[in-house]
mmCIF file of C-alpha atoms and ligand atoms in Angstrom:
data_model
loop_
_atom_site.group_PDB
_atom_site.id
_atom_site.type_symbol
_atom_site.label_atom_id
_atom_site.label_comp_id
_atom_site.label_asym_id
_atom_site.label_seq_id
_atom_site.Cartn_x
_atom_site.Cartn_y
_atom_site.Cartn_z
ATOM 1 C CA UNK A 1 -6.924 -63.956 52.251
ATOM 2 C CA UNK A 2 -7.228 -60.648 51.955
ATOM 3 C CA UNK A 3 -6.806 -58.183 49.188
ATOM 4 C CA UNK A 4 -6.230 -54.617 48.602
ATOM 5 C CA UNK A 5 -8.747 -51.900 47.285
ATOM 6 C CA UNK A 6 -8.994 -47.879 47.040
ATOM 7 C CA UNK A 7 -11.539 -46.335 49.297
ATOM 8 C CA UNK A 8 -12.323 -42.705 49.185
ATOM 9 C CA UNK A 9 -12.436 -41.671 52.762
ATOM 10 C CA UNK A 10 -13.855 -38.582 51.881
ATOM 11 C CA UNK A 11 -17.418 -39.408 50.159
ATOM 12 C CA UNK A 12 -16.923 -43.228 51.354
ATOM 13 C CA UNK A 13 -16.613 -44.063 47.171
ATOM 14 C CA UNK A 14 -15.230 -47.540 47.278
ATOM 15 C CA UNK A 15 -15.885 -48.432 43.469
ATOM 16 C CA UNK A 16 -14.881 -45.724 40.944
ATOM 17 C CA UNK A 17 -11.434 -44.110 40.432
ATOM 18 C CA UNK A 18 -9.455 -42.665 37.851
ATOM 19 C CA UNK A 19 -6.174 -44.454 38.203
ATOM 20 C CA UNK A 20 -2.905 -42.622 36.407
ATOM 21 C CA UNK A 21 -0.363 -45.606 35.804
ATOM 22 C CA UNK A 22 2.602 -46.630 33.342
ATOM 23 C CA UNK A 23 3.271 -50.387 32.489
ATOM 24 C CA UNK A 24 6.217 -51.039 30.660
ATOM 25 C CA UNK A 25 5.684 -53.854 28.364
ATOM 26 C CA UNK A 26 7.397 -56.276 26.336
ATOM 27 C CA UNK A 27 5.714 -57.459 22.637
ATOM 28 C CA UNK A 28 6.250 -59.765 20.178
ATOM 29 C CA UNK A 29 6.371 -58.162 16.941
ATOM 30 C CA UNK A 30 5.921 -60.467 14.075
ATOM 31 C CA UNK A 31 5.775 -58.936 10.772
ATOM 32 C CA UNK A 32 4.553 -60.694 7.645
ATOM 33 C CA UNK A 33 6.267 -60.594 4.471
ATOM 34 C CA UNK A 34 4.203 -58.148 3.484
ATOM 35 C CA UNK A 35 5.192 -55.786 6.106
ATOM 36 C CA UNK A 36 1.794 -56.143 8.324
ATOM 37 C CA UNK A 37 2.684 -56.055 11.681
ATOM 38 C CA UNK A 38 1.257 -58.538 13.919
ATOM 39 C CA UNK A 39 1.594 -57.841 17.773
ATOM 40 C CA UNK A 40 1.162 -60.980 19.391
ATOM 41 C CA UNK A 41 2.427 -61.322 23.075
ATOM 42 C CA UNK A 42 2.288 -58.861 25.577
ATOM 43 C CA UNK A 43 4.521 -58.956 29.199
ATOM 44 C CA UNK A 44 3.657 -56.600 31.549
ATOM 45 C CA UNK A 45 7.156 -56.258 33.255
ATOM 46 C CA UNK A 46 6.231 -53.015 35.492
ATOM 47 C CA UNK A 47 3.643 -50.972 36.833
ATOM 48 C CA UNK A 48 3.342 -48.058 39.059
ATOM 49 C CA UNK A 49 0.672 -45.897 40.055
ATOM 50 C CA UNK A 50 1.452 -42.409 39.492
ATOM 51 C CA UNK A 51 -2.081 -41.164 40.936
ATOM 52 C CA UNK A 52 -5.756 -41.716 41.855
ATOM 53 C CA UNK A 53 -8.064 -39.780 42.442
ATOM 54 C CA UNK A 54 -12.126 -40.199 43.745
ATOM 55 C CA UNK A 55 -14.120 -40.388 40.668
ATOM 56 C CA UNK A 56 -17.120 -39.095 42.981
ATOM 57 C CA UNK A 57 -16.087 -36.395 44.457
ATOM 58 C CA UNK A 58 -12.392 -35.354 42.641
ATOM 59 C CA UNK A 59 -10.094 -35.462 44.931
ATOM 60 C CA UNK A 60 -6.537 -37.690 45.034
ATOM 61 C CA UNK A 61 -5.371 -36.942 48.967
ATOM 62 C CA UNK A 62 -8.723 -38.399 50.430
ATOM 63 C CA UNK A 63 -8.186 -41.781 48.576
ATOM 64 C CA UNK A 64 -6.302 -44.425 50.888
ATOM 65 C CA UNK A 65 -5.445 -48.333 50.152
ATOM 66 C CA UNK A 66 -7.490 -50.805 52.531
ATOM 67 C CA UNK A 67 -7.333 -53.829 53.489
ATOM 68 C CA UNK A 68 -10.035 -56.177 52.029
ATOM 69 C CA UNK A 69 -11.492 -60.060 52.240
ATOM 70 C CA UNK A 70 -13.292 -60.709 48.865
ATOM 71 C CA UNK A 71 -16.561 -61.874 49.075
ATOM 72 C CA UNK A 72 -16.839 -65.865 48.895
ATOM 73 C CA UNK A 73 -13.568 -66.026 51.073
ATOM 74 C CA UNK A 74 -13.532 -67.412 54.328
ATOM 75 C CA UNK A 75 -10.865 -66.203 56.673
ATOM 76 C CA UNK A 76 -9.309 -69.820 56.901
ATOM 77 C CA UNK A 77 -10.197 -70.249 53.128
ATOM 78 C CA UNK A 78 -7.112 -71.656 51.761
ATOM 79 C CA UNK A 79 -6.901 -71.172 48.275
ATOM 80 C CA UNK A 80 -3.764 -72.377 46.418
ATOM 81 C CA UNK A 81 -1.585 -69.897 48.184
ATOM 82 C CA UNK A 82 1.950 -68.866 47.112
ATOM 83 C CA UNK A 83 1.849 -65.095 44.900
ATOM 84 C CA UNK A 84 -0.654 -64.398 42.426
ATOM 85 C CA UNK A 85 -0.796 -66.725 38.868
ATOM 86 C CA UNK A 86 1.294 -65.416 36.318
ATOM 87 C CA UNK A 87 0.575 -65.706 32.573
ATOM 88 C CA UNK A 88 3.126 -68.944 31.755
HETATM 89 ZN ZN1 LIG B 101 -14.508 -39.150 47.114
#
């Protein structure tokens, strides 16, 4: 299984970016009776990358997606396949 990652093709940076994104989320506010607001569940319903950029060496056009196999995963690995797990 393979997985995606951000690779700098410029300095080779493969770990550090500064990633510019907006989530829309969906909370559950519960207010006391005193007027305290509790938040207490959090949905991320969408997220998009706006930009990223190499922490190394600055720049946004020289970062490109890859293609990736974690480490510990064998290419037949099968892992419960099927989409990622989703919080309930
Ligand atoms: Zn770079």
């Amino acid at each position: 299984m393979t997985a995606k990652r951000y690779r700098c093709s410029d300095c080779g940076n493969l770990t550090r970016f500064d990633v510019t994104a907006t989530t829309t989320i969906r909370s559950f506010y519960h207010y006391d009776l005193g007027g305290e607001l509790h938040i207490e569940e959090d949905a991320v319903l969408d997220r998009s990358v706006i930009e990223v950029a190499c922490r190394w060496c600055g720049k946004g056009d020289s970062v490109e997606e890859v293609e990736w196999i974690p480490d510990g995963e064998t290419a037949s690995g099968a892992r419960t396949s099927g989409g990622r797990p989703r919080g309930r």
